[in-house]
Coordinates of C-alpha atoms and ligand atoms in Angstrom, one line a residue:
M14 CA 120.4 29.1 -8.9
S15 CA 120.5 28.4 -12.8
D16 CA 123.3 30.0 -14.9
K17 CA 120.3 30.9 -17.5
T18 CA 119.0 34.4 -17.5
A19 CA 115.9 36.1 -18.9
S20 CA 116.3 39.3 -20.9
V21 CA 113.9 42.3 -20.9
T22 CA 114.2 45.0 -23.4
I23 CA 112.5 48.3 -22.5
D24 CA 113.1 51.4 -24.7
D25 CA 116.2 49.8 -26.5
K26 CA 117.7 49.0 -23.0
T27 CA 118.1 45.1 -22.1
F28 CA 118.0 43.9 -18.6
E29 CA 119.1 40.5 -17.6
F30 CA 117.3 38.6 -14.7
P31 CA 118.6 35.3 -13.3
L32 CA 116.7 32.1 -13.6
K33 CA 116.3 29.9 -10.4
D34 CA 115.6 26.1 -10.7
G35 CA 113.4 24.2 -8.2
S36 CA 113.8 20.5 -7.4
V37 CA 110.7 19.8 -9.6
G38 CA 108.5 22.1 -11.6
P39 CA 109.0 25.5 -13.7
S40 CA 112.1 27.4 -13.0
V41 CA 111.4 31.2 -11.9
V42 CA 112.7 34.3 -13.1
D43 CA 113.9 36.2 -10.2
I44 CA 112.6 39.9 -10.7
S45 CA 113.3 41.2 -7.1
T46 CA 115.7 43.8 -8.9
F47 CA 113.3 44.4 -11.6
Y48 CA 112.2 47.9 -10.3
S49 CA 115.7 49.1 -9.1
K50 CA 117.1 48.1 -12.4
T51 CA 114.2 49.2 -15.0
G52 CA 112.3 51.7 -12.9
H53 CA 109.1 49.7 -13.8
F54 CA 106.9 47.4 -11.7
T55 CA 105.7 43.9 -12.9
Y56 CA 102.0 43.5 -13.1
D57 CA 100.1 40.3 -12.3
P58 CA 96.8 40.7 -10.7
G59 CA 95.5 37.3 -9.1
F60 CA 99.3 36.3 -9.4
T61 CA 98.4 33.9 -12.2
S62 CA 102.2 33.8 -13.3
T63 CA 104.0 35.1 -10.1
G64 CA 105.8 33.0 -7.3
S65 CA 105.7 34.6 -3.9
C66 CA 108.2 32.6 -2.2
E67 CA 110.4 29.4 -2.1
S68 CA 108.9 26.6 -0.4
K69 CA 109.7 22.8 0.4
I70 CA 106.3 21.8 1.6
T71 CA 103.9 21.1 -1.0
Y72 CA 104.0 20.6 -4.8
I73 CA 101.2 20.7 -7.4
D74 CA 101.5 19.7 -11.0
G75 CA 98.2 21.2 -12.4
D76 CA 98.5 19.5 -15.8
K77 CA 99.2 16.1 -14.5
G78 CA 96.8 16.2 -11.6
V79 CA 99.7 15.5 -9.1
L80 CA 99.7 16.8 -5.3
L81 CA 102.8 16.1 -3.1
Y82 CA 103.1 16.7 0.5
R83 CA 107.0 17.0 1.3
G84 CA 107.4 14.6 -2.0
Y85 CA 104.8 12.1 -0.9
P86 CA 101.8 11.5 -3.3
I87 CA 98.5 12.5 -1.7
E88 CA 97.1 9.2 -2.8
Q89 CA 99.5 7.2 -0.6
L90 CA 99.3 9.7 2.5
T91 CA 95.4 9.4 2.6
M92 CA 95.4 5.6 1.8
E93 CA 98.4 4.6 4.0
G94 CA 98.7 7.0 6.9
D95 CA 96.5 9.3 9.2
F96 CA 96.1 13.0 9.4
L97 CA 98.4 13.5 12.4
E98 CA 101.2 11.5 10.5
T99 CA 100.6 14.1 7.6
C100 CA 100.7 17.0 10.1
Y101 CA 104.1 15.8 11.4
L102 CA 105.4 15.5 7.7
L103 CA 104.1 18.8 6.8
L104 CA 105.7 20.4 10.0
Y105 CA 108.9 18.5 10.3
G106 CA 109.6 17.6 6.6
D107 CA 109.8 13.8 6.9
L108 CA 107.6 11.0 7.9
P109 CA 107.8 10.2 11.8
T110 CA 109.2 7.0 13.2
P111 CA 107.0 5.0 15.4
A112 CA 108.4 6.5 18.5
Q113 CA 108.1 10.2 16.9
K114 CA 104.6 9.4 15.9
R115 CA 103.6 8.4 19.3
D116 CA 105.2 11.2 21.0
F117 CA 103.4 13.8 18.5
D118 CA 100.0 12.2 18.8
N119 CA 100.5 12.5 22.5
R120 CA 101.7 16.0 22.5
V121 CA 98.7 17.0 20.2
T122 CA 96.2 15.1 22.4
R123 CA 97.5 17.1 25.5
H124 CA 96.4 20.5 23.9
T125 CA 93.0 19.5 22.8
M126 CA 91.2 21.3 25.7
V127 CA 90.6 25.0 25.5
H128 CA 90.8 27.6 28.3
E129 CA 87.5 27.4 30.3
Q130 CA 86.9 31.1 29.7
M131 CA 86.3 30.1 26.0
T132 CA 83.0 28.8 27.1
R133 CA 81.9 32.5 28.2
F134 CA 83.6 34.0 25.0
F135 CA 81.1 31.9 23.1
S136 CA 78.1 33.1 25.1
G137 CA 78.7 36.6 23.3
Y138 CA 77.7 35.1 19.9
R139 CA 74.3 34.8 18.6
R140 CA 73.1 31.2 18.4
D141 CA 72.5 31.6 14.6
A142 CA 76.0 33.1 13.8
H143 CA 77.5 31.4 10.9
P144 CA 80.0 29.0 12.3
M145 CA 82.7 30.4 10.1
A146 CA 82.1 33.9 11.7
V147 CA 82.5 32.2 15.1
M148 CA 85.8 30.4 14.0
V149 CA 87.3 33.8 12.8
G150 CA 86.4 35.6 16.0
T151 CA 87.4 32.8 18.5
V152 CA 90.6 31.7 16.7
G153 CA 91.6 35.5 16.5
A154 CA 90.9 35.8 20.2
L155 CA 93.3 32.7 21.2
S156 CA 96.2 35.2 21.5
A157 CA 94.1 36.8 24.3
F158 CA 94.1 33.4 26.1
Y159 CA 97.6 31.9 25.2
H160 CA 100.0 34.9 25.8
D161 CA 102.8 32.3 26.5
S162 CA 103.0 31.2 22.9
I163 CA 103.0 34.4 20.7
D164 CA 106.7 35.4 20.7
I165 CA 107.5 34.3 17.1
S166 CA 111.2 34.8 17.7
D167 CA 111.3 31.8 20.2
P168 CA 111.3 28.6 18.4
H169 CA 109.9 26.7 21.5
Q170 CA 106.9 29.1 21.5
R171 CA 106.5 28.7 17.7
M172 CA 106.2 25.0 18.2
I173 CA 103.8 25.2 21.2
A174 CA 101.5 27.7 19.1
S175 CA 101.6 25.3 16.1
L176 CA 100.6 22.3 18.3
R177 CA 97.9 24.3 20.1
M178 CA 96.4 25.3 16.9
I179 CA 96.3 21.6 15.4
A180 CA 95.0 20.3 18.5
K181 CA 92.4 23.0 19.4
M182 CA 90.8 23.5 16.0
P183 CA 88.6 20.4 16.4
T184 CA 87.5 21.5 19.9
I185 CA 86.6 25.0 18.7
A186 CA 84.9 23.7 15.5
A187 CA 82.8 21.2 17.6
M188 CA 82.0 24.0 20.0
A189 CA 80.9 26.2 17.1
Y190 CA 78.5 23.5 16.0
K191 CA 77.1 22.5 19.4
Y192 CA 76.6 26.4 20.2
S193 CA 74.5 26.7 16.9
I194 CA 72.1 23.8 17.9
G195 CA 71.8 24.7 21.5
Q196 CA 73.6 21.7 22.8
P197 CA 76.3 21.5 25.6
F198 CA 79.8 21.4 24.7
I199 CA 81.4 17.8 24.7
F200 CA 85.0 17.6 26.3
P201 CA 87.6 15.9 24.1
K202 CA 88.6 12.6 25.2
N203 CA 92.4 11.6 25.5
D204 CA 91.7 7.9 24.4
L205 CA 90.3 8.8 20.9
D206 CA 92.2 9.4 17.9
Y207 CA 92.0 12.8 16.2
A208 CA 89.1 12.3 13.9
S209 CA 87.0 10.1 16.3
N210 CA 87.4 12.8 18.9
F211 CA 86.2 15.5 16.7
L212 CA 83.0 13.3 15.6
R213 CA 82.4 12.5 19.3
M214 CA 82.7 16.2 20.2
C215 CA 80.3 17.2 17.6
F216 CA 77.7 14.3 17.6
A217 CA 77.6 13.0 21.3
V218 CA 75.3 14.3 24.1
P219 CA 75.9 14.1 27.8
T220 CA 72.8 12.0 28.2
E221 CA 74.1 8.7 26.7
D222 CA 77.3 6.9 25.5
Y223 CA 78.3 7.6 21.9
E224 CA 80.3 5.1 19.8
V225 CA 82.2 6.6 16.7
N226 CA 81.9 4.5 13.7
P227 CA 85.6 3.4 12.6
I228 CA 84.7 3.7 9.0
L229 CA 83.1 7.0 9.4
A230 CA 86.3 8.2 11.4
R231 CA 88.5 7.0 8.9
A232 CA 86.7 8.9 6.2
M233 CA 86.8 12.0 8.3
D234 CA 90.5 11.5 8.9
R235 CA 91.0 11.0 5.2
I236 CA 89.2 14.3 4.3
F237 CA 91.4 16.1 6.8
T238 CA 94.4 14.8 5.0
L239 CA 93.1 15.8 1.5
H240 CA 92.7 19.3 2.8
A241 CA 95.7 19.7 4.9
D242 CA 97.9 22.0 2.5
H243 CA 97.9 23.3 -1.1
E244 CA 100.9 25.4 -2.0
Q245 CA 100.2 29.1 -2.1
N246 CA 96.4 29.4 -2.4
A247 CA 94.5 32.4 -1.4
S248 CA 94.1 31.7 2.3
T249 CA 97.8 30.4 2.7
S250 CA 99.1 33.5 1.0
T251 CA 96.9 35.5 3.4
V252 CA 98.6 33.7 6.4
R253 CA 102.1 34.3 5.0
L254 CA 101.4 38.0 4.2
A255 CA 100.0 38.5 7.9
G256 CA 102.9 36.7 9.3
S257 CA 105.4 38.8 7.3
S258 CA 104.5 41.8 9.4
G259 CA 105.4 39.7 12.7
A260 CA 101.7 39.2 13.8
N261 CA 101.3 36.3 16.2
P262 CA 100.3 33.0 14.8
F263 CA 96.7 32.9 16.1
A264 CA 96.0 36.2 14.4
C265 CA 97.5 34.8 11.2
I266 CA 95.3 31.7 11.3
A267 CA 92.3 33.8 11.9
A268 CA 93.3 35.8 8.8
G269 CA 93.5 32.7 6.7
I270 CA 90.0 31.4 8.0
A271 CA 88.6 34.7 6.9
C272 CA 90.0 34.3 3.4
L273 CA 89.1 30.6 3.0
W274 CA 85.4 31.5 3.8
G275 CA 84.8 33.1 0.3
P276 CA 82.8 31.1 -2.1
A277 CA 85.6 31.0 -4.9
H278 CA 87.9 29.2 -2.3
G279 CA 87.0 27.2 0.6
G280 CA 83.5 28.3 0.7
A281 CA 83.0 26.5 -2.4
N282 CA 82.0 23.1 -0.7
E283 CA 79.1 24.9 0.9
A284 CA 78.2 26.6 -2.3
A285 CA 78.6 23.4 -4.3
L286 CA 76.1 21.4 -2.2
N287 CA 73.7 24.3 -2.2
M288 CA 74.1 24.4 -6.1
L289 CA 73.2 20.5 -6.2
A290 CA 70.2 21.1 -4.0
E291 CA 69.0 24.1 -6.1
I292 CA 69.5 21.9 -9.3
G293 CA 67.5 19.3 -7.4
T294 CA 67.0 16.8 -10.1
V295 CA 68.9 15.4 -13.1
D296 CA 66.6 16.9 -15.6
R297 CA 67.3 20.3 -14.6
I298 CA 71.2 20.0 -15.1
P299 CA 71.1 21.4 -18.8
E300 CA 69.6 24.6 -17.6
Y301 CA 72.4 25.1 -15.1
I302 CA 75.1 24.1 -17.5
A303 CA 73.8 26.6 -20.0
R304 CA 73.8 29.4 -17.2
A305 CA 77.4 28.3 -16.3
K306 CA 78.4 29.0 -20.0
D307 CA 76.5 32.3 -20.2
K308 CA 78.8 35.2 -20.0
N309 CA 76.0 37.5 -18.9
D310 CA 75.2 35.0 -16.0
P311 CA 77.4 35.3 -13.0
F312 CA 76.6 31.7 -12.2
R313 CA 79.4 29.3 -12.0
L314 CA 79.2 25.5 -11.3
M315 CA 80.6 25.4 -7.7
G316 CA 82.9 22.7 -7.3
F317 CA 84.4 23.0 -10.9
G318 CA 87.5 24.6 -12.1
H319 CA 90.7 25.6 -10.4
R320 CA 93.4 28.1 -10.8
V321 CA 96.2 25.5 -10.9
Y322 CA 94.6 22.1 -11.8
K323 CA 94.0 21.9 -15.6
N324 CA 93.4 18.3 -15.2
Y325 CA 91.3 16.3 -12.6
D326 CA 92.0 17.3 -9.0
P327 CA 93.5 14.3 -7.5
R328 CA 91.9 15.1 -4.2
A329 CA 88.5 15.0 -6.0
R330 CA 89.1 11.4 -7.1
I331 CA 89.8 10.3 -3.6
M332 CA 86.9 12.5 -2.3
Q333 CA 84.5 10.6 -4.7
Q334 CA 85.8 7.2 -3.5
T335 CA 85.3 8.3 0.1
T336 CA 81.8 9.6 -0.8
H337 CA 80.6 6.3 -2.1
E338 CA 82.1 4.4 1.1
V339 CA 80.4 6.8 3.6
L340 CA 77.1 6.8 1.7
S341 CA 77.2 2.8 1.7
V342 CA 78.0 2.6 5.3
L343 CA 75.1 4.9 6.1
G344 CA 72.7 3.4 3.5
H345 CA 72.5 6.6 1.6
Q346 CA 73.5 5.2 -1.8
D347 CA 70.3 6.6 -3.3
D348 CA 71.1 10.1 -2.1
P349 CA 69.5 12.2 -4.9
L350 CA 72.1 14.8 -4.5
L351 CA 74.8 12.2 -5.3
H352 CA 72.9 11.1 -8.5
V353 CA 72.7 15.0 -9.5
A354 CA 76.5 15.2 -8.8
M355 CA 77.5 12.2 -10.8
E356 CA 75.0 13.1 -13.8
L357 CA 76.4 16.7 -13.6
E358 CA 80.0 15.7 -13.5
K359 CA 79.4 13.2 -16.5
I360 CA 77.7 15.9 -18.5
A361 CA 80.1 18.7 -17.7
L362 CA 83.2 16.7 -18.6
S363 CA 81.8 15.9 -22.1
D364 CA 80.7 19.6 -22.7
P365 CA 83.1 21.4 -25.1
Y366 CA 82.9 24.5 -22.9
F367 CA 84.3 22.7 -19.8
V368 CA 86.6 20.5 -21.9
E369 CA 88.2 23.6 -23.7
K370 CA 88.6 25.6 -20.4
K371 CA 89.7 22.5 -18.6
L372 CA 87.0 22.6 -16.0
Y373 CA 87.4 19.6 -13.9
P374 CA 85.5 19.0 -10.5
N375 CA 87.7 20.0 -7.8
I376 CA 87.9 18.7 -4.0
D377 CA 84.9 20.7 -3.0
F378 CA 82.5 19.1 -5.6
Y379 CA 82.3 15.9 -3.6
S380 CA 83.2 16.9 -0.1
G381 CA 79.8 18.5 0.6
I382 CA 77.9 15.3 -0.1
T383 CA 80.1 13.2 2.1
L384 CA 79.9 16.0 4.9
R385 CA 76.2 16.0 4.7
A386 CA 76.1 12.3 4.9
L387 CA 78.2 12.4 8.1
G388 CA 75.6 14.6 9.9
F389 CA 77.2 18.2 9.3
P390 CA 74.8 21.2 8.4
T391 CA 75.8 22.8 5.2
N392 CA 77.2 25.9 7.1
M393 CA 79.9 23.7 8.8
F394 CA 81.6 22.5 5.6
T395 CA 84.0 25.4 5.4
V396 CA 84.7 25.1 9.2
L397 CA 86.1 21.5 8.4
F398 CA 88.0 22.9 5.6
A399 CA 89.7 25.4 8.0
L400 CA 90.1 22.7 10.7
A401 CA 92.0 20.6 8.2
R402 CA 93.8 23.5 6.4
T403 CA 95.4 24.8 9.9
V404 CA 98.3 22.5 9.7
G405 CA 99.1 23.7 6.3
W406 CA 98.8 27.3 7.2
I407 CA 101.0 26.8 10.4
A408 CA 103.6 24.9 8.4
Q409 CA 103.7 27.5 5.7
W410 CA 104.0 30.3 8.4
K411 CA 106.7 28.5 10.3
E412 CA 108.5 28.1 6.9
M413 CA 108.2 31.7 6.2
I414 CA 109.3 32.9 9.9
E415 CA 112.3 30.6 9.7
D416 CA 113.4 31.9 6.4
P417 CA 116.4 34.2 7.0
H418 CA 115.6 36.2 4.0
Q419 CA 112.0 36.8 4.6
K420 CA 110.6 40.4 4.7
I421 CA 107.4 42.1 5.1
G422 CA 105.2 41.6 2.0
R423 CA 104.4 44.8 0.4
P424 CA 103.1 44.6 -3.3
R425 CA 103.2 47.8 -5.5
Q426 CA 100.5 48.7 -8.1
L427 CA 99.6 50.4 -11.5
Y428 CA 98.1 53.7 -10.5
T429 CA 95.4 54.9 -12.7
G430 CA 93.6 57.4 -10.4
A431 CA 93.6 61.2 -10.5
P432 CA 97.0 63.0 -10.8
R433 CA 98.0 65.5 -8.0
R434 CA 95.2 68.3 -7.8
D435 CA 94.7 71.0 -5.2
Y436 CA 91.9 71.0 -2.5
V437 CA 88.7 72.8 -3.3
P438 CA 86.9 74.4 -0.2
I439 CA 83.4 73.0 0.0
D440 CA 81.8 76.7 -0.5
K441 CA 83.5 76.8 -3.9
R442 CA 82.3 73.4 -5.2
G443 CA 79.5 73.1 -7.7
Ligands
LIG26 C1 89.7 25.6 -3.9 O1 94.0 27.6 -5.0 C2 93.8 26.6 -4.4 O2 94.5 25.7 -4.2 C3 92.3 26.5 -3.9 C4 91.9 25.2 -3.2 C5 92.7 24.9 -2.0 O3 93.0 23.7 -1.7 O4 93.3 25.6 -1.3 O5 92.2 24.0 -4.1 C6 90.5 25.0 -2.7 O6 89.4 27.0 -3.5 C7 89.1 25.0 -4.8 C8 88.2 25.9 -5.8 C9 86.9 26.1 -5.3 N1 86.1 27.1 -6.0 C10 85.1 26.7 -6.8 O7 84.8 25.5 -7.0 C11 84.2 27.8 -7.3 C12 84.1 27.7 -8.7 N2 85.3 27.7 -9.5 C13 85.6 29.1 -10.2 O8 85.2 30.2 -9.2 C14 87.1 29.1 -10.5 O9 87.3 28.0 -11.3 C15 88.2 29.4 -9.7 C16 88.0 30.6 -8.9 C17 88.3 28.2 -8.7 C18 89.5 29.6 -10.6 O10 89.3 30.5 -11.3 P1 90.5 31.2 -12.2 O11 91.7 30.4 -12.2 O12 90.6 32.5 -12.0 O13 89.9 30.9 -13.4 P2 89.0 32.1 -14.3 O14 87.9 32.5 -13.3 O15 89.8 32.9 -15.0 O16 88.1 31.0 -15.3 C19 88.8 30.7 -16.5 C20 87.6 30.6 -17.4 C21 86.7 31.8 -17.3 O17 86.0 31.9 -18.6 P3 86.6 33.2 -19.7 O18 86.5 34.4 -19.0 O19 88.0 32.6 -20.0 O20 85.7 32.9 -21.0 O21 86.7 29.4 -17.0 C22 85.5 29.8 -16.6 C23 85.5 31.4 -16.4 O22 84.3 32.1 -16.7 N3 85.2 29.3 -15.4 C24 83.9 28.6 -15.3 C25 84.2 28.1 -13.8 N4 85.3 28.3 -13.4 C26 86.1 29.1 -14.5 N5 82.8 28.6 -15.8 C27 81.7 27.9 -15.2 N6 81.9 27.4 -14.0 C28 83.1 27.2 -13.4 N7 83.2 26.9 -12.1

C-alpha cells in the first residue's frame, strides 16, 4: 500500500482514496469504497482506466512494447524454453527444475486422451459447424464428463482440472478439425512433445506413418507460448467473472473461448488473413488504407491496433520471424499474402493516421499467414489461439479462486432509461 492518496471533490466535499503501488507499472487508486463514501459510481465503459484485480502473472508495458510472464520477457521464453515450461511458470510462478519439468510434462501427457464418449458427443455436430462453435460446446460439456475435478474448493481437484484442460485442448482442437474434414480422429501419442502431438493429431491419417517436421513443431510450440497469457484481456476477464460466481473451471474456460471468438479479439487472426486475401495484391493496399481511415466505413485493418500496446506488440516481432522461418522451410517464401502483409505493414507504419493513433501490427497480423502455411484452414486459427490461451485463463482463474479477498464480480451502471411509470393495460394503449 502507498502512503499517498487521491482526492476527489464533489459538491464542495472532498474524499480521499488510498493509492496502491505495484512491483512495476502504474499505481492504482483504490476506489472500492467510492460508492459508500460518495454515493456515486465511477464510470469506465471498456475498462480503459480500470484495474479489475491484483495479479502476479503477466505484465505488459504498452508504451515500451514489453510483455513479461512472471517477470520473464516473452522473447526469452519463446526462444529458450518450450510451451509446457511456460505453462508450469504461469501456473506455479517460477521456472521448473529439470525434475519438476519432467514430472509436469509427464502429468500433462497422461491427461491428453479424452473420454471415449466424446467421440459420440462430436457426432451431434454438423460437419460444417465452425470449429470455434464446436470448441465452446465441447469444452463446456467437459464438466459432464469429468465430475471428479469440479469442486473448486479442493486444491487437488483444481490442479487436476487445470492439467486436464491444458492436456486435452490439443486433442479436442484436433478432433474439431478432423471432424470438419470427415477424417477419423487420431489418438495422442505419449512419446511426442506437446506441439508435435498436436500437429500429428491434426495431419496424420491411419493409413500411413506421419513424421512431424521438428522445425514446424518448434514454430507451433513458439506460437503457443506467444499466445499463453496477456493480463486482463476480454476473454481472461470473462473467465475471471464467470469463476467469481463459483462456476466450475470447464464452464469458465468455455466462456473464455466464446469471448475470444470475436473479431476484435482472438478472431482477429482469422479476420486478418481474410482481409489480406480480400486485398489480394499490393496495388490494392491504398484503397483499404483509405477505408480504414474513413470514419463512415466500419472497416478496420485487422491485425492492427491494441488496447494496451501503443508500440509494436513484442509478440508480433517474434511472430514475424517465425513466419519467415516456416515459409522458408515449406518453400512458400513467395506467398503472395506475405508480400501483401509486409507491404501493408510498411505503408501503414508510415501513414500519419496510424502513426498518430499508435496503431501497430499485433500478434494476429502475422499468425494467420504462419498457420495457413502450416496447413490449417482459416477457421481453425482462433481455435489454436484458444488452445494456447487456456493455460493463461486457468492460471488467472486459479489466482482468483485462491485470493482470500475475491468476491463475485458485479459492476454497476449509469441508468439513462425511463424513470418509474405505471403499467397501461393493452386495451388502453394507442
Ligand atoms: C487481441 O486485449 C488483449 O490483450 C488482446 C490480445 C490478447 O492477447 O488477448 O492482445 C489479442 O485481441 C489483439 C487485438 C486483435 N484485434 C484486431 O486486430 C482487430 C483490429 N483492431 C481494432 O479493432 C482495435 O485496435 C482494438 C479492438 C484491438 C483496440 O481497440 P481500442 O483500444 O478500443 O481502440 P479504439 O477502437 O478506441 O481505437 C482508437 C482509434 C479509433 O479512432 P478514433 O475513434 O479515435 O478516431 O484508432 C482507430 C479507431 O477507429 N483504430 C483503427 C484500428 N484500431 C483502432 N483504425 C483502423 N484500423 C484499426 N485496426
